[in-house]
Tab-separated table of C-alpha atoms and ligand atoms in Angstrom:
chain	number	residue	atom	x	y	z
F	808	MET	CA	-84.725	14.638	-47.365
F	809	PRO	CA	-85.183	13.442	-50.992
F	810	LYS	CA	-85.114	17.114	-52.067
F	811	TRP	CA	-82.075	17.898	-49.905
F	812	HIS	CA	-80.262	14.907	-51.366
F	813	LYS	CA	-81.185	15.816	-54.932
F	814	LEU	CA	-79.988	19.394	-54.322
F	815	GLU	CA	-76.736	18.243	-52.716
F	816	ASP	CA	-76.023	15.773	-55.552
F	817	GLU	CA	-76.574	18.488	-58.159
F	818	ILE	CA	-74.443	21.005	-56.235
F	819	ARG	CA	-71.478	18.606	-56.192
F	820	GLN	CA	-71.877	17.829	-59.864
F	821	VAL	CA	-72.162	21.403	-61.010
F	822	PHE	CA	-69.072	22.467	-59.037
F	823	ARG	CA	-67.153	19.551	-60.512
F	824	LEU	CA	-68.201	20.655	-64.013
F	825	TYR	CA	-66.828	24.144	-63.406
F	826	GLY	CA	-63.588	22.998	-61.790
F	827	PHE	CA	-64.232	24.068	-58.174
F	828	ALA	CA	-62.648	22.380	-55.143
F	829	GLU	CA	-64.519	22.129	-51.846
F	830	LEU	CA	-63.326	24.038	-48.787
F	831	ARG	CA	-64.723	23.470	-45.283
F	832	THR	CA	-64.218	26.217	-42.739
F	833	PRO	CA	-65.050	26.297	-39.002
F	834	LEU	CA	-68.448	27.451	-37.775
F	835	VAL	CA	-66.773	29.816	-35.312
F	836	GLU	CA	-64.684	32.826	-36.338
F	837	ARG	CA	-63.462	36.038	-34.743
F	838	ILE	CA	-66.099	38.808	-34.730
F	839	ASP	CA	-63.488	41.285	-35.846
F	840	LEU	CA	-63.095	39.427	-39.158
F	841	PHE	CA	-66.693	40.187	-40.137
F	842	VAL	CA	-66.703	43.744	-38.788
F	843	ARG	CA	-63.724	44.595	-41.018
F	844	SER	CA	-65.195	43.038	-44.137
F	845	ILE	CA	-69.005	42.921	-44.098
F	846	GLY	CA	-69.166	46.371	-42.458
F	847	ALA	CA	-70.019	47.496	-38.917
F	848	SER	CA	-73.188	49.304	-40.038
F	849	THR	CA	-74.715	46.385	-41.959
F	850	ASP	CA	-77.630	44.496	-40.390
F	851	ILE	CA	-75.641	41.262	-40.432
F	852	VAL	CA	-72.891	42.673	-38.207
F	853	ALA	CA	-74.787	45.308	-36.227
F	854	LYS	CA	-77.767	43.158	-35.228
F	855	GLU	CA	-77.559	39.591	-36.389
F	856	LEU	CA	-74.316	38.046	-35.133
F	857	PHE	CA	-74.561	35.178	-32.649
F	858	LYS	CA	-71.755	36.294	-30.365
F	859	ILE	CA	-69.671	33.996	-28.183
F	860	GLU	CA	-66.965	34.826	-25.707
F	861	ASP	CA	-64.473	32.071	-24.964
F	862	ALA	CA	-62.867	31.409	-21.572
F	863	ARG	CA	-60.037	33.854	-22.327
F	864	GLY	CA	-62.403	36.604	-23.398
F	865	ALA	CA	-61.796	36.285	-27.157
F	866	ARG	CA	-64.712	37.783	-29.084
F	867	LEU	CA	-66.013	35.093	-31.412
F	868	CYS	CA	-69.223	34.451	-33.343
F	869	LEU	CA	-71.017	31.797	-35.330
F	870	ARG	CA	-70.310	32.509	-38.984
F	871	PRO	CA	-73.111	34.517	-40.657
F	872	GLU	CA	-71.880	33.776	-44.191
F	873	GLY	CA	-69.150	31.910	-46.048
F	874	THR	CA	-67.235	34.377	-48.207
F	875	VAL	CA	-65.149	35.989	-45.492
F	876	PRO	CA	-64.195	32.652	-43.820
F	877	VAL	CA	-63.256	31.175	-47.207
F	878	VAL	CA	-61.130	34.163	-48.137
F	879	ARG	CA	-59.499	34.129	-44.679
F	880	ALA	CA	-58.805	30.387	-44.860
F	881	ALA	CA	-57.495	30.528	-48.433
F	882	ALA	CA	-55.138	33.368	-47.535
F	883	ALA	CA	-54.003	31.602	-44.341
F	884	ALA	CA	-53.245	28.418	-46.290
F	885	ASP	CA	-51.271	30.473	-48.788
F	886	MET	CA	-53.499	29.176	-51.564
F	887	LEU	CA	-53.732	32.491	-53.320
F	888	ARG	CA	-50.097	32.920	-54.277
F	889	ALA	CA	-49.467	29.238	-54.935
F	890	ARG	CA	-52.387	28.548	-57.216
F	891	GLY	CA	-52.977	31.626	-59.353
F	892	VAL	CA	-56.744	31.406	-59.573
F	893	SER	CA	-58.532	29.475	-56.841
F	894	ARG	CA	-62.018	28.157	-57.448
F	895	LEU	CA	-63.474	27.130	-54.097
F	896	TRP	CA	-66.937	25.998	-53.076
F	897	TYR	CA	-68.541	25.366	-49.705
F	898	ASP	CA	-71.789	24.160	-48.207
F	899	GLY	CA	-72.906	24.378	-44.606
F	900	PRO	CA	-74.907	26.053	-41.858
F	901	MET	CA	-74.775	29.826	-41.342
F	902	PHE	CA	-76.243	31.781	-38.421
F	903	ARG	CA	-77.989	35.145	-38.345
F	904	HIS	CA	-80.072	36.438	-35.458
F	905	GLU	CA	-82.968	37.570	-37.634
F	906	ARG	CA	-86.671	37.583	-36.818
F	907	PRO	CA	-87.618	34.008	-37.764
F	908	GLN	CA	-90.331	33.739	-40.387
F	909	GLN	CA	-91.016	31.828	-43.560
F	910	GLY	CA	-87.807	31.762	-45.616
F	911	ARG	CA	-85.805	33.479	-42.879
F	912	LEU	CA	-84.164	31.219	-40.345
F	913	ARG	CA	-81.590	31.770	-37.632
F	914	GLN	CA	-79.699	28.670	-38.680
F	915	PHE	CA	-79.939	28.262	-42.419
F	916	HIS	CA	-77.844	26.443	-44.982
F	917	GLN	CA	-75.908	28.019	-47.775
F	918	PHE	CA	-73.769	26.691	-50.533
F	919	GLY	CA	-71.503	29.093	-52.308
F	920	ALA	CA	-68.510	29.576	-54.526
F	921	GLU	CA	-65.615	31.988	-54.522
F	922	MET	CA	-63.238	32.619	-57.439
F	923	LEU	CA	-60.091	34.264	-56.144
F	924	GLY	CA	-57.385	35.801	-58.304
F	925	ASP	CA	-59.341	36.485	-61.497
F	926	PRO	CA	-60.231	40.139	-62.208
F	927	SER	CA	-61.879	39.438	-65.581
F	928	PRO	CA	-65.638	39.531	-66.208
F	929	THR	CA	-65.319	35.921	-67.397
F	930	ALA	CA	-65.234	34.861	-63.739
F	931	ASP	CA	-68.496	36.720	-62.987
F	932	ILE	CA	-70.067	35.217	-66.112
F	933	GLU	CA	-68.997	31.659	-65.248
F	934	LEU	CA	-70.586	31.932	-61.824
F	935	LEU	CA	-73.871	33.172	-63.262
F	936	LEU	CA	-73.885	30.424	-65.891
F	937	LEU	CA	-73.118	27.855	-63.191
F	938	CYS	CA	-76.277	29.051	-61.401
F	939	LYS	CA	-78.294	28.917	-64.615
F	940	ARG	CA	-77.231	25.312	-65.169
F	941	LEU	CA	-78.001	24.374	-61.565
F	942	TRP	CA	-81.485	25.940	-61.627
F	943	GLU	CA	-82.209	23.970	-64.805
F	944	LYS	CA	-81.062	20.724	-63.200
F	945	LEU	CA	-83.283	21.426	-60.194
F	946	ALA	CA	-86.256	22.353	-62.451
F	947	ILE	CA	-86.617	25.789	-60.829
F	948	ASP	CA	-85.258	27.871	-63.732
F	949	ASP	CA	-88.734	29.137	-64.673
F	950	LYS	CA	-89.358	30.230	-61.071
F	951	VAL	CA	-86.385	32.566	-60.638
F	952	VAL	CA	-85.194	35.799	-62.212
F	953	LEU	CA	-81.789	37.461	-62.269
F	954	GLU	CA	-81.166	41.077	-61.264
F	955	ILE	CA	-77.828	42.791	-61.773
F	956	ASN	CA	-76.285	46.100	-60.785
F	957	ASN	CA	-72.930	47.804	-61.163
F	958	LEU	CA	-71.460	49.215	-57.938
F	959	GLY	CA	-68.355	50.579	-59.679
F	960	THR	CA	-64.977	51.005	-58.000
F	961	ALA	CA	-64.436	52.354	-54.468
F	962	ASP	CA	-63.736	55.858	-55.857
F	963	GLU	CA	-66.799	55.843	-58.090
F	964	ARG	CA	-68.927	54.619	-55.208
F	965	ALA	CA	-67.608	57.375	-52.952
F	966	LYS	CA	-68.688	59.944	-55.537
F	967	TYR	CA	-72.114	58.329	-55.806
F	968	ARG	CA	-72.424	58.029	-52.027
F	969	GLN	CA	-71.945	61.791	-51.795
F	970	GLN	CA	-74.585	62.472	-54.480
F	971	LEU	CA	-77.010	60.206	-52.682
F	972	ALA	CA	-76.253	61.762	-49.288
F	973	ASP	CA	-76.826	65.282	-50.702
F	974	TYR	CA	-80.119	64.219	-52.259
F	975	PHE	CA	-81.499	62.525	-49.129
F	976	ALA	CA	-80.123	65.243	-46.821
F	977	ALA	CA	-82.354	67.723	-48.640
F	978	HIS	CA	-85.336	65.532	-47.589
F	979	ARG	CA	-83.971	64.571	-44.191
F	980	ALA	CA	-86.936	65.819	-42.154
F	981	GLY	CA	-89.365	63.336	-43.712
F	982	LEU	CA	-87.124	60.295	-43.296
F	983	ALA	CA	-87.706	57.538	-40.731
F	984	ALA	CA	-85.219	57.400	-37.831
F	985	THR	CA	-83.489	54.276	-39.253
F	986	ASP	CA	-83.010	56.031	-42.581
F	987	ARG	CA	-81.620	59.173	-40.919
F	988	ARG	CA	-79.059	56.895	-39.276
F	989	ARG	CA	-78.299	55.257	-42.621
F	990	LEU	CA	-77.776	58.707	-44.109
F	991	VAL	CA	-74.938	59.263	-41.638
F	992	GLU	CA	-73.495	55.752	-41.491
F	993	ASN	CA	-73.831	54.509	-45.045
F	994	PRO	CA	-76.106	56.345	-47.492
F	995	LEU	CA	-75.977	53.420	-49.957
F	996	ARG	CA	-78.119	51.458	-47.477
F	997	LEU	CA	-80.937	53.913	-48.253
F	998	LEU	CA	-81.345	52.210	-51.630
F	999	ASP	CA	-82.364	49.119	-49.698
F	1000	SER	CA	-84.797	50.917	-47.369
F	1001	LYS	CA	-88.272	49.458	-46.854
F	1002	GLU	CA	-89.603	52.730	-45.345
F	1003	PRO	CA	-92.412	54.259	-47.447
F	1004	ARG	CA	-90.916	57.789	-47.529
F	1005	ALA	CA	-87.511	56.556	-48.643
F	1006	GLN	CA	-89.166	54.391	-51.277
F	1007	GLU	CA	-91.031	57.463	-52.625
F	1008	LEU	CA	-87.842	59.495	-52.695
F	1009	LEU	CA	-85.958	56.736	-54.507
F	1010	ALA	CA	-88.044	57.333	-57.631
F	1011	ALA	CA	-86.140	60.575	-58.269
F	1012	ALA	CA	-82.857	59.653	-56.547
F	1013	PRO	CA	-79.591	59.787	-58.525
F	1014	VAL	CA	-78.443	56.454	-59.961
F	1015	ILE	CA	-74.841	55.253	-59.919
F	1016	ASN	CA	-74.513	55.126	-63.706
F	1017	SER	CA	-73.452	58.762	-64.036
F	1018	CYS	CA	-70.518	58.108	-61.641
F	1019	LEU	CA	-69.148	55.038	-63.425
F	1020	GLY	CA	-65.947	55.192	-65.443
F	1021	ALA	CA	-65.245	53.380	-68.717
F	1022	GLY	CA	-63.586	50.378	-67.009
F	1023	SER	CA	-66.561	49.669	-64.749
F	1024	ARG	CA	-69.026	50.047	-67.581
F	1025	ALA	CA	-67.005	47.708	-69.791
F	1026	HIS	CA	-66.938	45.083	-67.008
F	1027	LEU	CA	-70.709	44.969	-66.694
F	1028	ASP	CA	-71.241	45.206	-70.466
F	1029	ALA	CA	-69.083	42.105	-70.891
F	1030	VAL	CA	-71.165	40.253	-68.294
F	1031	THR	CA	-74.519	41.169	-69.813
F	1032	ALA	CA	-73.335	40.472	-73.393
F	1033	ALA	CA	-72.288	36.947	-72.416
F	1034	LEU	CA	-75.579	36.332	-70.599
F	1035	GLU	CA	-77.479	37.348	-73.725
F	1036	GLU	CA	-75.281	35.098	-75.856
F	1037	CYS	CA	-76.043	32.167	-73.534
F	1038	GLY	CA	-79.793	32.847	-73.415
F	1039	GLN	CA	-79.982	33.977	-69.784
F	1040	SER	CA	-82.425	36.845	-69.262
F	1041	TYR	CA	-81.722	39.467	-66.585
F	1042	SER	CA	-82.832	42.913	-65.521
F	1043	LEU	CA	-80.677	45.816	-64.415
F	1044	ASN	CA	-81.711	47.074	-60.987
F	1045	PRO	CA	-79.937	50.311	-59.971
F	1046	TRP	CA	-81.207	49.896	-56.366
F	1047	LEU	CA	-79.559	46.525	-55.824
F	1048	VAL	CA	-76.826	47.156	-53.238
F	1049	ARG	CA	-76.819	43.859	-51.262
F	1050	GLY	CA	-76.603	43.618	-47.486
F	1051	LEU	CA	-72.809	43.390	-47.193
F	1052	ASP	CA	-70.253	46.147	-47.723
F	1053	TYR	CA	-67.483	44.242	-49.484
F	1054	TYR	CA	-68.785	44.471	-53.050
F	1055	ASP	CA	-67.694	46.404	-56.096
F	1056	LEU	CA	-68.506	46.284	-59.820
F	1057	CYS	CA	-70.961	43.517	-60.683
F	1058	VAL	CA	-73.495	42.467	-58.020
F	1059	PHE	CA	-76.446	40.185	-58.592
F	1060	GLU	CA	-79.383	38.454	-56.981
F	1061	TRP	CA	-81.569	35.585	-58.125
F	1062	THR	CA	-85.053	36.099	-56.712
F	1063	GLN	CA	-88.324	34.297	-56.885
F	1064	ARG	CA	-90.223	35.354	-60.023
F	1065	GLY	CA	-93.027	37.785	-59.240
F	1066	SER	CA	-91.701	38.713	-55.811
F	1067	THR	CA	-89.963	41.921	-54.819
F	1068	LYS	CA	-89.151	40.943	-51.238
F	1069	ARG	CA	-85.439	40.604	-50.497
F	1070	MET	CA	-86.175	37.604	-48.362
F	1071	ASN	CA	-87.223	35.841	-51.512
F	1072	ALA	CA	-83.725	36.008	-52.896
F	1073	ILE	CA	-82.519	32.477	-53.403
F	1074	ALA	CA	-78.961	33.479	-54.225
F	1075	GLY	CA	-76.794	36.541	-54.344
F	1076	GLY	CA	-73.262	37.604	-54.854
F	1077	GLY	CA	-70.855	39.742	-56.772
F	1078	ARG	CA	-67.319	40.959	-57.098
F	1079	TYR	CA	-65.209	41.972	-54.099
F	1080	ASP	CA	-61.839	43.065	-55.470
F	1081	GLY	CA	-61.023	45.120	-52.349
F	1082	LEU	CA	-61.854	42.516	-49.695
F	1083	LEU	CA	-58.442	40.888	-49.353
F	1084	GLU	CA	-56.714	44.235	-49.222
F	1085	GLN	CA	-59.000	45.116	-46.323
F	1086	LEU	CA	-58.424	41.824	-44.529
F	1087	ASN	CA	-54.690	41.304	-44.874
F	1088	GLY	CA	-53.304	43.837	-47.286
F	1089	GLN	CA	-53.047	41.338	-50.135
F	1090	ASP	CA	-54.009	42.478	-53.613
F	1091	CYS	CA	-56.247	39.702	-54.920
F	1092	PRO	CA	-59.506	40.145	-56.822
F	1093	GLY	CA	-62.473	37.913	-56.082
F	1094	VAL	CA	-66.017	37.186	-57.108
F	1095	GLY	CA	-68.527	34.798	-55.587
F	1096	LEU	CA	-72.054	33.818	-54.830
F	1097	ALA	CA	-74.050	32.063	-52.149
F	1098	ALA	CA	-77.485	30.459	-52.246
F	1099	GLY	CA	-79.936	29.536	-49.497
F	1100	LYS	CA	-80.738	25.828	-49.573
F	1101	GLU	CA	-84.041	26.095	-47.674
F	1102	ARG	CA	-85.328	28.713	-50.121
F	1103	ILE	CA	-84.298	26.621	-53.123
F	1104	ILE	CA	-85.891	23.502	-51.684
F	1105	ALA	CA	-89.149	25.407	-51.199
F	1106	LEU	CA	-89.210	26.000	-54.977
F	1107	MET	CA	-88.172	22.510	-56.065
F	1108	PRO	CA	-90.803	20.087	-57.328
F	1109	GLU	CA	-91.543	17.136	-55.052
F	1110	GLU	CA	-88.969	14.331	-55.380
F	1111	ALA	CA	-90.434	10.854	-55.295
F	1112	SER	CA	-88.872	9.120	-52.328
F	1113	ARG	CA	-86.821	6.341	-53.814
F	1114	GLU	CA	-87.689	2.906	-52.475
F	1115	ASP	CA	-84.575	0.901	-52.490
F	1116	GLY	CA	-83.009	-2.186	-51.035
F	1117	LEU	CA	-84.083	-5.242	-49.107
F	1118	PHE	CA	-85.949	-5.836	-45.860
F	1119	VAL	CA	-84.639	-9.119	-44.476
F	1120	GLY	CA	-86.377	-11.051	-41.730
F	1121	MET	CA	-86.843	-14.572	-40.333
F	1122	ALA	CA	-90.086	-16.201	-39.249
F	1123	ALA	CA	-90.484	-16.533	-35.467
F	1124	GLU	CA	-90.420	-20.346	-35.430
F	1125	VAL	CA	-86.930	-20.496	-36.995
F	1126	PHE	CA	-85.546	-17.196	-35.798
F	1127	ASP	CA	-81.754	-17.358	-35.446
F	1128	GLN	CA	-79.998	-14.063	-34.915
F	1129	SER	CA	-76.561	-15.208	-36.101
F	1130	TYR	CA	-77.993	-16.742	-39.268
F	1131	LEU	CA	-79.970	-13.559	-40.003
F	1132	VAL	CA	-77.078	-11.166	-39.399
F	1133	SER	CA	-74.749	-13.284	-41.475
F	1134	LEU	CA	-77.303	-13.431	-44.343
F	1135	CYS	CA	-77.648	-9.626	-44.248
F	1136	GLU	CA	-73.862	-9.234	-44.386
F	1137	LYS	CA	-73.652	-11.569	-47.386
F	1138	LEU	CA	-76.330	-9.537	-49.204
F	1139	ARG	CA	-74.535	-6.272	-48.385
F	1140	ALA	CA	-71.299	-7.783	-49.707
F	1141	GLU	CA	-73.198	-8.274	-52.998
F	1142	GLY	CA	-73.959	-4.535	-52.989
F	1143	PHE	CA	-77.560	-4.506	-51.733
F	1144	ALA	CA	-78.852	-2.014	-49.175
F	1145	VAL	CA	-80.290	-4.131	-46.370
F	1146	ILE	CA	-82.573	-3.439	-43.439
F	1147	CYS	CA	-82.066	-6.281	-40.981
F	1148	HIS	CA	-85.280	-6.990	-39.056
F	1149	ALA	CA	-83.810	-8.434	-35.896
F	1150	LYS	CA	-87.074	-9.412	-34.258
F	1151	PRO	CA	-88.846	-12.787	-34.357
F	1152	CYS	CA	-92.399	-12.365	-35.713
F	1153	LYS	CA	-94.980	-14.048	-37.927
F	1154	ILE	CA	-94.546	-13.816	-41.702
F	1155	PRO	CA	-97.633	-11.562	-42.296
F	1156	THR	CA	-96.277	-9.154	-39.656
F	1157	LEU	CA	-92.847	-9.230	-41.295
F	1158	LEU	CA	-94.399	-8.360	-44.660
F	1159	LYS	CA	-96.419	-5.535	-43.143
F	1160	GLN	CA	-93.307	-4.054	-41.579
F	1161	ALA	CA	-91.389	-4.496	-44.828
F	1162	SER	CA	-94.083	-2.571	-46.747
F	1163	ALA	CA	-93.923	0.257	-44.243
F	1164	SER	CA	-90.121	0.530	-44.665
F	1165	ILE	CA	-88.290	2.138	-47.600
F	1166	ALA	CA	-87.269	-1.269	-48.990
F	1167	ARG	CA	-88.283	-2.461	-52.438
F	1168	TYR	CA	-88.175	-6.192	-51.656
F	1169	ALA	CA	-88.837	-8.346	-48.604
F	1170	VAL	CA	-86.455	-11.282	-48.206
F	1171	ILE	CA	-87.946	-13.854	-45.896
F	1172	VAL	CA	-86.505	-16.999	-44.352
F	1173	GLY	CA	-89.149	-19.377	-43.005
F	1174	PRO	CA	-88.884	-23.089	-42.089
F	1175	ARG	CA	-88.878	-24.211	-45.725
F	1176	GLU	CA	-86.236	-21.694	-46.814
F	1177	LEU	CA	-84.045	-22.609	-43.871
F	1178	SER	CA	-84.146	-26.325	-44.644
F	1179	GLU	CA	-83.588	-25.749	-48.412
F	1180	GLN	CA	-81.008	-22.990	-47.817
F	1181	SER	CA	-83.106	-20.727	-50.067
F	1182	LEU	CA	-84.650	-17.265	-49.860
F	1183	THR	CA	-88.173	-16.072	-50.629
F	1184	VAL	CA	-88.144	-12.658	-52.270
F	1185	LYS	CA	-91.375	-10.678	-52.405
F	1186	PRO	CA	-91.528	-7.447	-54.421
F	1187	LEU	CA	-93.190	-4.782	-52.245
F	1188	ARG	CA	-93.790	-2.021	-54.776
F	1189	GLU	CA	-94.588	-3.840	-58.036
F	1190	THR	CA	-97.241	-6.421	-58.890
F	1191	VAL	CA	-94.705	-9.077	-59.785
F	1192	ASP	CA	-94.748	-12.643	-58.434
F	1193	GLN	CA	-92.574	-13.584	-55.511
F	1194	PHE	CA	-89.919	-16.266	-56.013
F	1195	THR	CA	-88.044	-18.761	-53.878
F	1196	LEU	CA	-84.522	-19.513	-55.068
F	1197	SER	CA	-81.047	-20.288	-53.779
F	1198	PHE	CA	-78.919	-17.411	-52.458
F	1199	ALA	CA	-76.882	-17.115	-55.686
F	1200	GLU	CA	-79.965	-17.284	-57.941
F	1201	SER	CA	-81.834	-14.765	-55.777
F	1202	VAL	CA	-78.937	-12.337	-56.016
F	1203	GLU	CA	-78.911	-12.754	-59.788
F	1204	ARG	CA	-82.691	-12.125	-60.099
F	1205	LEU	CA	-82.547	-9.120	-57.759
F	1206	ARG	CA	-79.688	-7.620	-59.768
F	1207	GLN	CA	-81.644	-7.987	-62.986
F	1208	ALA	CA	-84.760	-6.472	-61.416
F	1209	GLN	CA	-82.797	-3.479	-60.088
F	1210	ALA	CA	-81.209	-2.887	-63.477
F	1211	ASP	CA	-84.660	-2.755	-65.207
V	415	HAM	P1	-76.497	36.845	-48.815
V	415	HAM	O1	-77.311	37.537	-49.864
V	415	HAM	O2	-76.441	37.477	-47.482
V	415	HAM	O3	-75.038	36.721	-49.436
V	415	HAM	O4	-76.982	35.355	-48.650
V	415	HAM	C1	-77.087	34.491	-49.769
V	415	HAM	C2	-78.359	33.694	-49.711
V	415	HAM	O5	-78.486	33.014	-48.441
V	415	HAM	C3	-79.626	34.525	-49.794
V	415	HAM	O6	-79.942	34.840	-51.131
V	415	HAM	C4	-80.654	33.571	-49.189
V	415	HAM	O7	-81.074	32.614	-50.141
V	415	HAM	C5	-79.856	32.855	-48.118
V	415	HAM	N1	-80.144	33.441	-46.791
V	415	HAM	C6	-79.586	34.529	-46.230
V	415	HAM	N2	-80.085	34.748	-44.994
V	415	HAM	C7	-80.995	33.759	-44.772
V	415	HAM	C8	-81.850	33.405	-43.658
V	415	HAM	N3	-81.855	34.099	-42.520
V	415	HAM	N4	-82.654	32.319	-43.786
V	415	HAM	C9	-82.637	31.576	-44.922
V	415	HAM	N5	-81.853	31.858	-45.985
V	415	HAM	C10	-81.037	32.932	-45.915
V	415	HAM	C11	-73.966	36.184	-48.783
V	415	HAM	O8	-74.045	35.550	-47.778
V	415	HAM	C12	-72.660	36.402	-49.522
V	415	HAM	N6	-71.617	35.698	-48.768
V	415	HAM	C13	-72.742	35.898	-50.942
V	415	HAM	C14	-71.446	36.023	-51.681
V	415	HAM	C15	-70.567	35.011	-51.930
V	415	HAM	N7	-70.940	37.130	-52.181
V	415	HAM	C16	-69.769	36.852	-52.739
V	415	HAM	N8	-69.531	35.600	-52.546
């Protein structure tokens, strides 16, 4: 949990720095929404949806990702017209029926960001720089690398798809059955193939560059120029197509340094200028990213668990529940985190239990303290003397100690 909390604190801060507002969408959506946007032939939709049918027979599913729900919700709330450019972020569980293994879970947690309404490469650049800043804050920046590709416009991609289909069709006989299916359904998926024969063929396969027009090239050039200016290294990977069909122009993935496996991607995203058109006919460009929290946490250095607060107990011979609870409330009113030990026991046992808790100080009331109306405070983590003082003086000393 210390790592999850550190990550979640940094996520909130970085989104605040870049002017994003949080959006929370339901876990359940209509299946049709994802089929129309992510693509019926993608693994996510074809194999990995957790499907649900409600009592009236509506075809629903647990959300496999956040972009499509965010875009749907933003459009439904009429945010897109009202606001010009929307900068939205989200964080929550996603569900994909994949084969569970290290780094691949059926319920995993993503945070992500979507910038809607801005067609300029500045939006793509800001998202990549936001990631750079976050990786630095999490001390994982030396463990990840950035790969980028240009998927061009829909027309350019169609031209490339044809070139790719012609090339692989000439070698159809040697292809694995899954790749022969990809050849028919979506030849771009072949770039992602893990089959040995397809991998061999890729070495001489056409690349998209020759199909790109001046506008698409200029978009990616602007992105890479800004990354260089800001000291972010990257590599261009012409085989990076991503597992979802809604992308165009700039796509990217942050992967673990030294690893080529897609399941080691910690974050991915790109531009999806045609997605809204597909969903509800609205013309609104977008670009976004999502990152897997479990995969990031696996790379983060250990966080020292922070001992904090007070463990408050009363010795058995004077135990008085009302007195104890009221003391704890008074300490909380002064701003201290308090674990109330509501069990009469001997002082050595109390101290043992206090040490085993996450508290930094034990606050004990024994017979003497009760008669003097004082508190004995024993530091549990430092070799500093204990003290017995009045309530007000104890609070003062504890405040000073916490500030040090
Ligand atoms: P994605 O590449 O499918 O993109 O997922 C983003 C990240 O989620 C991955 O890089 C990975 O870290 C994590 N992830 C995905 N599947 C799993 C899993 N089964 N177990 C653990 N972690 C996983 C998207 O979801 C797009 N919506 C990103 C995007 C936002 N594009 C534009 N805007």
